[in-house]
PDB file of C-alpha atoms and ligand atoms in Angstrom:
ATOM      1  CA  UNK A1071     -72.135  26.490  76.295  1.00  0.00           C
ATOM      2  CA  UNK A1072     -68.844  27.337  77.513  1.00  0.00           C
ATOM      3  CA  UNK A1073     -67.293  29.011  80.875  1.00  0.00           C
ATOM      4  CA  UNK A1074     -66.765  32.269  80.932  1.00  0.00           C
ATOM      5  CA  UNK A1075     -63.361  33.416  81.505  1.00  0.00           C
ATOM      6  CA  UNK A1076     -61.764  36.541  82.205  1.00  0.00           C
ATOM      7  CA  UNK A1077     -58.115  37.429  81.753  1.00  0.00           C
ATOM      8  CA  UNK A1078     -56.786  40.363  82.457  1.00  0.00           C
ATOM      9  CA  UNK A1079     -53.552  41.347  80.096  1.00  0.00           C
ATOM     10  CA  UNK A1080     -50.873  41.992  82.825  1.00  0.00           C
ATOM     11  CA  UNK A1081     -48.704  44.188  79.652  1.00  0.00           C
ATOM     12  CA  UNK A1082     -51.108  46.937  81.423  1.00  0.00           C
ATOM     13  CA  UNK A1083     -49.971  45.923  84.898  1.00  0.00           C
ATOM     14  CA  UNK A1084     -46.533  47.706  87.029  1.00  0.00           C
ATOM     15  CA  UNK A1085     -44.144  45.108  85.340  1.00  0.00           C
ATOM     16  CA  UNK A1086     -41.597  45.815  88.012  1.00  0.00           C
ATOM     17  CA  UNK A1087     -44.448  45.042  90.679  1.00  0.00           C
ATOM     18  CA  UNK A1088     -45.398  41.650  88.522  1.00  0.00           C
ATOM     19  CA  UNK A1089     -45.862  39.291  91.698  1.00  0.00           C
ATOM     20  CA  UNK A1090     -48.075  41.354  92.993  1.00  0.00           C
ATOM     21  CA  UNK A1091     -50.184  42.956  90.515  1.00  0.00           C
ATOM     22  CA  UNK A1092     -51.102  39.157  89.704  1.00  0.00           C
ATOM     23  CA  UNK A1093     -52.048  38.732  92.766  1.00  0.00           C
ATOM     24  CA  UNK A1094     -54.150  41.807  93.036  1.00  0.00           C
ATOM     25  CA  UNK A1095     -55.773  40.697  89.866  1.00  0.00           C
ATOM     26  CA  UNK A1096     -56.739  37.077  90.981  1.00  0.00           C
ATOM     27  CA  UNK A1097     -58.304  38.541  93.727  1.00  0.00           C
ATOM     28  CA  UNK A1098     -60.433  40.918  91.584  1.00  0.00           C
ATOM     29  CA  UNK A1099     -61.699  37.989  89.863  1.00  0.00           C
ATOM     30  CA  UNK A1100     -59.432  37.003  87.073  1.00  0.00           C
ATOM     31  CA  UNK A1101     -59.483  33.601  85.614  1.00  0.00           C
ATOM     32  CA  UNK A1102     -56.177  33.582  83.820  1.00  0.00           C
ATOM     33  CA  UNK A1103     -53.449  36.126  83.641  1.00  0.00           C
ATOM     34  CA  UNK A1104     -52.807  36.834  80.086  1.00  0.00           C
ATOM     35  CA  UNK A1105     -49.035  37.403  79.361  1.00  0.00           C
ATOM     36  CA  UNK A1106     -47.946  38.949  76.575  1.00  0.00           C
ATOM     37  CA  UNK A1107     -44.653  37.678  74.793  1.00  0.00           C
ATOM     38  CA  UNK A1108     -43.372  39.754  71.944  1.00  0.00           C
ATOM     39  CA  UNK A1109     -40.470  39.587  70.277  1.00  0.00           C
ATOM     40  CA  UNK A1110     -39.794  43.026  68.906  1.00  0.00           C
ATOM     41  CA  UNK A1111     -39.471  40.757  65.525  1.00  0.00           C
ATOM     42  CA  UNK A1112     -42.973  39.940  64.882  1.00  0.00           C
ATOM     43  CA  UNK A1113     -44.588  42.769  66.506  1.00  0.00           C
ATOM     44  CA  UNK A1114     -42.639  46.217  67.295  1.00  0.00           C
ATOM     45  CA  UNK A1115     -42.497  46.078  70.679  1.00  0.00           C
ATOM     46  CA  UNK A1116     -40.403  43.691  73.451  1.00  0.00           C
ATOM     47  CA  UNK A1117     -41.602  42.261  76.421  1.00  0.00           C
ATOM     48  CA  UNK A1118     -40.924  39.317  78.198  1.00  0.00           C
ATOM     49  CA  UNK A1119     -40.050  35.523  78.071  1.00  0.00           C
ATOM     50  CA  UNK A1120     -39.425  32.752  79.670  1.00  0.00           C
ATOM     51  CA  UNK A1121     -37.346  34.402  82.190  1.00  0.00           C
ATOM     52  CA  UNK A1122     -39.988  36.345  83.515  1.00  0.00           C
ATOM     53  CA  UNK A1123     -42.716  33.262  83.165  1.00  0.00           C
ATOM     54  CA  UNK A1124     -40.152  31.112  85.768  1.00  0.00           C
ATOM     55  CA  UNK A1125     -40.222  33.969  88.266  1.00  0.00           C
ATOM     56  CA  UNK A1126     -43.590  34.471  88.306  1.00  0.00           C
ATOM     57  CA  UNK A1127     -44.936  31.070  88.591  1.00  0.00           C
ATOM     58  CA  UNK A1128     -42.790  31.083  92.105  1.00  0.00           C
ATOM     59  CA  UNK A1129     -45.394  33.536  93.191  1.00  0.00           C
ATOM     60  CA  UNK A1130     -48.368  32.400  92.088  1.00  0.00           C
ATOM     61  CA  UNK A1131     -50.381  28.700  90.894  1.00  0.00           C
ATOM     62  CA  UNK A1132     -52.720  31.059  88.474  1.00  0.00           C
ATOM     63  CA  UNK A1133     -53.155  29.941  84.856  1.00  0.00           C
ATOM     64  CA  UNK A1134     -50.706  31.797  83.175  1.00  0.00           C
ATOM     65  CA  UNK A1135     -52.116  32.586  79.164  1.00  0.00           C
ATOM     66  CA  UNK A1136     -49.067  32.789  77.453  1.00  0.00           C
ATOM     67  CA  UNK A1137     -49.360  35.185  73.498  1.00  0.00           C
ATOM     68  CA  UNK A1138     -46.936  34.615  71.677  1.00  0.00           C
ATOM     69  CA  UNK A1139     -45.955  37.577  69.101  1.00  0.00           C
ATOM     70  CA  UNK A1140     -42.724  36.364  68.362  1.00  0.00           C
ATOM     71  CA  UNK A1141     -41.825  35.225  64.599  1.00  0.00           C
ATOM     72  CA  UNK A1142     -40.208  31.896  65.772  1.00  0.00           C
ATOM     73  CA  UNK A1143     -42.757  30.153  68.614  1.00  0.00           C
ATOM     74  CA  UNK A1144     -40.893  26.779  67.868  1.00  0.00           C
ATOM     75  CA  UNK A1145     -38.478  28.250  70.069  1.00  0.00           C
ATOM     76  CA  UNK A1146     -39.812  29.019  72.992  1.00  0.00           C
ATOM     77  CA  UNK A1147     -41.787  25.881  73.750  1.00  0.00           C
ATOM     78  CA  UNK A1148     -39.052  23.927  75.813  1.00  0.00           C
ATOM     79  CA  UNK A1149     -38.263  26.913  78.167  1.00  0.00           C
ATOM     80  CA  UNK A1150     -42.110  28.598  78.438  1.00  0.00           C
ATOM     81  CA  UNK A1151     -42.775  25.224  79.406  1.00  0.00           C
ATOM     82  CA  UNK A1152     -39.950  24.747  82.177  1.00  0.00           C
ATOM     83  CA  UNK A1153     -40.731  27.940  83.232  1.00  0.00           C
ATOM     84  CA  UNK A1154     -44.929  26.955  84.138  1.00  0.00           C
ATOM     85  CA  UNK A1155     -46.549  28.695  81.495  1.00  0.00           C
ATOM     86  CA  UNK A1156     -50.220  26.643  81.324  1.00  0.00           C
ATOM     87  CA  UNK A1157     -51.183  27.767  77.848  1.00  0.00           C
ATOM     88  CA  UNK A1158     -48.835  28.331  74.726  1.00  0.00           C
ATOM     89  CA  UNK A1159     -51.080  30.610  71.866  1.00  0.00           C
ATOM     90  CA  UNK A1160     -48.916  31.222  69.107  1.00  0.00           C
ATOM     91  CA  UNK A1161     -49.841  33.024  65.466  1.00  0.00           C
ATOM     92  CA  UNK A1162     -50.997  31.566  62.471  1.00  0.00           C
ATOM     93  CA  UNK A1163     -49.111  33.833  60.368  1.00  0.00           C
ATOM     94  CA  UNK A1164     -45.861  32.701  61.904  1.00  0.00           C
ATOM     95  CA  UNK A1165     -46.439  28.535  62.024  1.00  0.00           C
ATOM     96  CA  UNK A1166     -48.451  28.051  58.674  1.00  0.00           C
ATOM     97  CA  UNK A1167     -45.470  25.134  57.634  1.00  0.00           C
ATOM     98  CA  UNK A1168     -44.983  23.582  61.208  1.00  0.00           C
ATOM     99  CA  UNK A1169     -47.668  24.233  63.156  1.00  0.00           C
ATOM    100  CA  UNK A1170     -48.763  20.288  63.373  1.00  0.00           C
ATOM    101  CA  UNK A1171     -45.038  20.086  64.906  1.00  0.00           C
ATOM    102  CA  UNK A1172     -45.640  22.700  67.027  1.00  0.00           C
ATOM    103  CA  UNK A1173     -48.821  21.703  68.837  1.00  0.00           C
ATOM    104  CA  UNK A1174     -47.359  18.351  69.320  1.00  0.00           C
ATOM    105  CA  UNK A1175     -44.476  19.977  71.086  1.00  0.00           C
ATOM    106  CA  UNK A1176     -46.910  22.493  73.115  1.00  0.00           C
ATOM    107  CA  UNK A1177     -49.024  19.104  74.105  1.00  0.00           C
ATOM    108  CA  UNK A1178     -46.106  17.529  75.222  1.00  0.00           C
ATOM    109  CA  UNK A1179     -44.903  19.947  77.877  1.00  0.00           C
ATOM    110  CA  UNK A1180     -48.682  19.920  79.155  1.00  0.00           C
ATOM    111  CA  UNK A1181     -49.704  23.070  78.264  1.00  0.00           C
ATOM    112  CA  UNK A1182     -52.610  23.815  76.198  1.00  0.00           C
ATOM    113  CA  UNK A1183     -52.578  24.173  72.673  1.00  0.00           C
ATOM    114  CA  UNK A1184     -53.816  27.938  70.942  1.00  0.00           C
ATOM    115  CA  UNK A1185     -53.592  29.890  67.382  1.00  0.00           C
ATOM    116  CA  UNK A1186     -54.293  33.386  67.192  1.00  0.00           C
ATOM    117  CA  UNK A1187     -55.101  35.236  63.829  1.00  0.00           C
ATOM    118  CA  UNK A1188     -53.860  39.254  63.481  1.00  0.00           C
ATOM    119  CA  UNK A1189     -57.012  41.449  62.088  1.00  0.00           C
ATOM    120  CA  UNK A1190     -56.019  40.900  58.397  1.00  0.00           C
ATOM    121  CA  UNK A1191     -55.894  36.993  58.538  1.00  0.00           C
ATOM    122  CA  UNK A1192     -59.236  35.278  57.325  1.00  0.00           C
ATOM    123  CA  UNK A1193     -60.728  33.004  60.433  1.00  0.00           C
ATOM    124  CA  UNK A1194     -60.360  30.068  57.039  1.00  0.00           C
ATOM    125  CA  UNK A1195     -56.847  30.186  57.737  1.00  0.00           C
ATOM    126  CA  UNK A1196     -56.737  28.494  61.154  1.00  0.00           C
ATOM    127  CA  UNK A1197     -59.863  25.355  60.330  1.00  0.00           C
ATOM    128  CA  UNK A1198     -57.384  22.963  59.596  1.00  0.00           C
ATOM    129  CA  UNK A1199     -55.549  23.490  63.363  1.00  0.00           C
ATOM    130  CA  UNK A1200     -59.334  22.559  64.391  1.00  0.00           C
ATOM    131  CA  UNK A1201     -59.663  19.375  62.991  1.00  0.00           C
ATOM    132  CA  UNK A1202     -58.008  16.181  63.712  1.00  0.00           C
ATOM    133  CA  UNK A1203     -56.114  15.167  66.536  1.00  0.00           C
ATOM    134  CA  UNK A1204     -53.341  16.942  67.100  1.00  0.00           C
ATOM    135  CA  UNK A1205     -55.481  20.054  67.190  1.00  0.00           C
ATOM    136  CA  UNK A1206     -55.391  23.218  68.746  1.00  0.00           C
ATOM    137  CA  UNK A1207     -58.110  23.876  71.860  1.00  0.00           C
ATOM    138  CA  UNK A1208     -58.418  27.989  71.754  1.00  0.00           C
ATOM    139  CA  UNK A1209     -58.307  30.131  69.778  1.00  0.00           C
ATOM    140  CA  UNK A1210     -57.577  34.091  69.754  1.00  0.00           C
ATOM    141  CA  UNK A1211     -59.014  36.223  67.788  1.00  0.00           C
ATOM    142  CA  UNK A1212     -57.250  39.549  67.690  1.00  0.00           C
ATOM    143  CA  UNK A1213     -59.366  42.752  68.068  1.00  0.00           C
ATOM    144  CA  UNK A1214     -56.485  45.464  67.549  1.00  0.00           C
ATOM    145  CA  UNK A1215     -53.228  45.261  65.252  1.00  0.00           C
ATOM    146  CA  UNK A1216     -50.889  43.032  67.769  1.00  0.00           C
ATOM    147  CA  UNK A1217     -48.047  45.065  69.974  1.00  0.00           C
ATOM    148  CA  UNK A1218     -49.674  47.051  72.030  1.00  0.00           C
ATOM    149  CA  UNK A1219     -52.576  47.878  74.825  1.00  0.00           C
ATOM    150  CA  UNK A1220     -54.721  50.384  74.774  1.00  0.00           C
ATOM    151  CA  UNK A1221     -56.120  50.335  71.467  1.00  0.00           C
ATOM    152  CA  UNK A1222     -59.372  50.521  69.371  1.00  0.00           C
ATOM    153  CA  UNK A1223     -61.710  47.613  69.490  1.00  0.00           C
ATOM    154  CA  UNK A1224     -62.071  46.482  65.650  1.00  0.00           C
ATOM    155  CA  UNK A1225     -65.735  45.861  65.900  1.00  0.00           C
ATOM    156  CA  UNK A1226     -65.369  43.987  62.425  1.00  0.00           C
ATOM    157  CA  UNK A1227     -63.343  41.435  63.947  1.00  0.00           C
ATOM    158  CA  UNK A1228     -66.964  39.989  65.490  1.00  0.00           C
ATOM    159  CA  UNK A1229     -67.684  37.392  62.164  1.00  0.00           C
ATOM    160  CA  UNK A1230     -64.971  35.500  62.947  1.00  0.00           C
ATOM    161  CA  UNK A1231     -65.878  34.892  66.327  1.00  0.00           C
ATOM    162  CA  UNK A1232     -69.513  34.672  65.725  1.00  0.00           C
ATOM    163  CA  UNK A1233     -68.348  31.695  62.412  1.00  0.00           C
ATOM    164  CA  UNK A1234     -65.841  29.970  64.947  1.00  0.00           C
ATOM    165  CA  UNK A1235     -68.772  29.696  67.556  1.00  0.00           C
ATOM    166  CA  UNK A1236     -71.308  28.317  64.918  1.00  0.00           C
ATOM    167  CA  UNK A1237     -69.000  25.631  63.731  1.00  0.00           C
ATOM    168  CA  UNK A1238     -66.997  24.643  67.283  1.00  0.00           C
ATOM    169  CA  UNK A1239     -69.640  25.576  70.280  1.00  0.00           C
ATOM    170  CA  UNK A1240     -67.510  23.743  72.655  1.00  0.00           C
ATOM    171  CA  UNK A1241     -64.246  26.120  71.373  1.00  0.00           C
ATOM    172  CA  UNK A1242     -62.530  28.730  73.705  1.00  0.00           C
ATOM    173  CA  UNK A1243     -62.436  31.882  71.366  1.00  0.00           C
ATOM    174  CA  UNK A1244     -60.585  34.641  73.482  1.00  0.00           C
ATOM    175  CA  UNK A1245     -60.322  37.583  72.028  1.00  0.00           C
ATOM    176  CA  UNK A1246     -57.441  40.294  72.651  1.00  0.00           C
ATOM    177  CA  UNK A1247     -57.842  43.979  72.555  1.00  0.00           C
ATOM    178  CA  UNK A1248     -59.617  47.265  73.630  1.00  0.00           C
ATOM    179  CA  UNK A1249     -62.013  45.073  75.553  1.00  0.00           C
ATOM    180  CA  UNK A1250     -64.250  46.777  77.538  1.00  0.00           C
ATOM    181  CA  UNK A1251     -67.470  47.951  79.431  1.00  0.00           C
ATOM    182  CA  UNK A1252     -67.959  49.550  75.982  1.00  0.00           C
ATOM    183  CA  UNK A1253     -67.368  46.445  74.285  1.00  0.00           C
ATOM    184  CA  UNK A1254     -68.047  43.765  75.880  1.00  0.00           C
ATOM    185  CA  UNK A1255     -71.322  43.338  74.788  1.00  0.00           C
ATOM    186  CA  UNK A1256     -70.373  42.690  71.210  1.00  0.00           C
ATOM    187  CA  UNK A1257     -67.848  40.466  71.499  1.00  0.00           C
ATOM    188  CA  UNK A1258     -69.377  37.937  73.599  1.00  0.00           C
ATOM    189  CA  UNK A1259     -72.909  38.072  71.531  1.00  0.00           C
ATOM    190  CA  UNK A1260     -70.633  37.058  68.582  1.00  0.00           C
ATOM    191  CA  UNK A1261     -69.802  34.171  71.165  1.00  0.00           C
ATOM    192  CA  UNK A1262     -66.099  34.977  72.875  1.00  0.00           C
ATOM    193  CA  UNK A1263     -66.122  33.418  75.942  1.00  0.00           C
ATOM    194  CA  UNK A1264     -62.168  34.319  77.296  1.00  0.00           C
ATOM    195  CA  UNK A1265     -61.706  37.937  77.464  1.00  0.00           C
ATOM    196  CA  UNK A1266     -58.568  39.634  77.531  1.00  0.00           C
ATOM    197  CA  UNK A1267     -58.691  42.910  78.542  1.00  0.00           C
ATOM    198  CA  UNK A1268     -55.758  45.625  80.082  1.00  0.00           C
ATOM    199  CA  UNK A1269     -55.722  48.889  80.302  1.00  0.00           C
ATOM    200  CA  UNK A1270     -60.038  48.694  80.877  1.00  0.00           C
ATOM    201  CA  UNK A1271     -59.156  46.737  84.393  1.00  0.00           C
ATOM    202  CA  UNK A1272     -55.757  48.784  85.071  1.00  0.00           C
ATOM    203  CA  UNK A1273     -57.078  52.120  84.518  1.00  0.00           C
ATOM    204  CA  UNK A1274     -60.250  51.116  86.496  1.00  0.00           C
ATOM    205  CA  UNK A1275     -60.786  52.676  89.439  1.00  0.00           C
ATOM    206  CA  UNK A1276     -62.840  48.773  90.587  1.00  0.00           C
ATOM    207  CA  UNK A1277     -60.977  46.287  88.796  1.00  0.00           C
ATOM    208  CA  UNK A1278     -62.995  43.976  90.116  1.00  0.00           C
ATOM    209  CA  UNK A1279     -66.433  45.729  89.195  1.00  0.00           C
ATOM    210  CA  UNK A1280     -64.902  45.532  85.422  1.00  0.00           C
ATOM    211  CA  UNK A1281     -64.013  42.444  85.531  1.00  0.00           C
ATOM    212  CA  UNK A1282     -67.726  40.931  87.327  1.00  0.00           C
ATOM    213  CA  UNK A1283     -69.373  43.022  84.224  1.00  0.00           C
ATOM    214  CA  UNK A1284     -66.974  40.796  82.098  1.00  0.00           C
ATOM    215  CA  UNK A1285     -67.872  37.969  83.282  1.00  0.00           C
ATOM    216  CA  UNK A1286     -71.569  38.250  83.038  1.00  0.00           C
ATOM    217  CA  UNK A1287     -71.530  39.910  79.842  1.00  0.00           C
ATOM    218  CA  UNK A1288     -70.328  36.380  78.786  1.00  0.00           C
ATOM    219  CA  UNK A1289     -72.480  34.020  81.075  1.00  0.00           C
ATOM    220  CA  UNK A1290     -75.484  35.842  79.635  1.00  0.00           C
ATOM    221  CA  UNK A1291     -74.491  35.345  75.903  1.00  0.00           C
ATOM    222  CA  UNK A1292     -73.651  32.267  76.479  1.00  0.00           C
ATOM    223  CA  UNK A1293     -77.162  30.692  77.935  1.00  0.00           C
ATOM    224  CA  UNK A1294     -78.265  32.041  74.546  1.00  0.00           C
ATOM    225  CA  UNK A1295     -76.061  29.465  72.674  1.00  0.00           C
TER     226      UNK A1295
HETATM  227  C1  DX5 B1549     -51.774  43.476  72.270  1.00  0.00           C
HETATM  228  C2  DX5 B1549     -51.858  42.442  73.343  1.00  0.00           C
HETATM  229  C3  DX5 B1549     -52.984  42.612  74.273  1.00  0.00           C
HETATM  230  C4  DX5 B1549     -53.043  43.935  75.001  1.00  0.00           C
HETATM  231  C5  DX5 B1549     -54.482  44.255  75.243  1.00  0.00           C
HETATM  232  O1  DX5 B1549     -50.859  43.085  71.330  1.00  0.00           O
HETATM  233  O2  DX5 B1549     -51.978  41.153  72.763  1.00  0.00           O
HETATM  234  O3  DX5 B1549     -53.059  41.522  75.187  1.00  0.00           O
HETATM  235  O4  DX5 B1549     -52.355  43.939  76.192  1.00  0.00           O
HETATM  236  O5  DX5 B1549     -54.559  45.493  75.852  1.00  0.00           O
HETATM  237  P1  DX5 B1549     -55.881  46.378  75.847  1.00  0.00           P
HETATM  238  O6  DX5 B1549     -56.935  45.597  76.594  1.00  0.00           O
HETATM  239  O7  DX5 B1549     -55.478  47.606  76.551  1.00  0.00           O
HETATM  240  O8  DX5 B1549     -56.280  46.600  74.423  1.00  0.00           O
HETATM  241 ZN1   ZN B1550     -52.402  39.389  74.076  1.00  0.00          ZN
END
């Protein structure tokens, strides 16, 4: 059984009211704040970096999820981790030669360790970051195409979450993307216990009512395991 945690993506949020939309959103309920870094490279679209990550953690102790969508995450280690980010996800598709490098590097700055997998990547491909020591300790499985928020919940993204929680029950699996009161349900009966979810909470009129049916969505599913 694993803890339940909610993080709401703050792409959704008023990015030129960052400080305090986090702040809102921890005291709603979230767990984490899940920030999404793309590079315009990997994913066509361009948000923030490091930059951003240093002003923010001024403001606020909160975890601070950090996706990277960016084609070269080997970069951004040294100054995500200057700049307080807490966890460093980068893609599969994107560190398939270096990635042993990479989580050493992501370990070393103290943050922790995740590999996320776009919708057409087989869950097989990220195993080996699971095994060993120098492994990774979340993983993200992606619900929608990467780039953007307020898309479709790929309901066929569930086996891989429901194969990762057979063969790793003490594994965060987050996944990312058109999470939901609608959706909740499936994802964390496949056995996702992080949630990422942003335009449900910032178009709800009670984030924090979303956010509580999140949670125990999750706590219930996971008493089953
Ligand atoms: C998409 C991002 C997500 C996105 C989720 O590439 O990784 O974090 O913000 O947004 P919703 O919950 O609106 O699908
Ligand atoms: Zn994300």
């Amino acid at each position: 059984m694993v803890k339940a945690i909610i993080a709401p993506s703050m792409l959704s949020s008023d990015f030129a009211n960052l400080a305090s939309e986090s702040e809102r959103m921890l005291h709603c309920g979230a767990d984490w704040l899940h920030m999404d870094i793309m590079d315009g490279h990997f994913v066509p679209n361009l948000t923030i970096g490091a930059p951003v990550i240093e002003s923010l953690r001024k403001h606020t102790n909160a975890y601070l999820d950090c996706h990277l969508m960016v084609t070269n995450p080997l970069d951004y280690v040294e100054t995500l981790g200057a700049a307080g980010a807490s966890g460093f996800t980068f893609h599969v598709e994107t560190s398939r030669d270096n990635w042993q490098e990479l989580v050493q590097m992501i370990k070393s700055k103290g943050m922790k360790p995740g590999v996320s997998l776009k919708p057409g990547t087989p869950v097989e491909e990220v195993y080996p970051l699971l095994e060993g020591e120098n492994s990774v300790e979340l993983v993200l499985v992606m619900t929608v195409e990467p780039g953007f928020g307020g898309q479709k919940f790929m309901p066929e993204m569930m086996h891989k979450v429901r194969e990762l929680r057979k063969k790793y029950p003490s594994l965060d699996i987050e996944v990312d993307g058109g999470l939901g009161a609608s959706t909740i349900e499936l994802a964390a009966s496949a056995g996702a216990n992080c949630i990422v979810a942003g335009s449900s909470v910032f178009g709800a009129s009670d984030p924090a009512h979303v956010i509580s049916l999140m949670r125990h969505s999750v706590e219930i599913a996971q008493n089953g395991f």
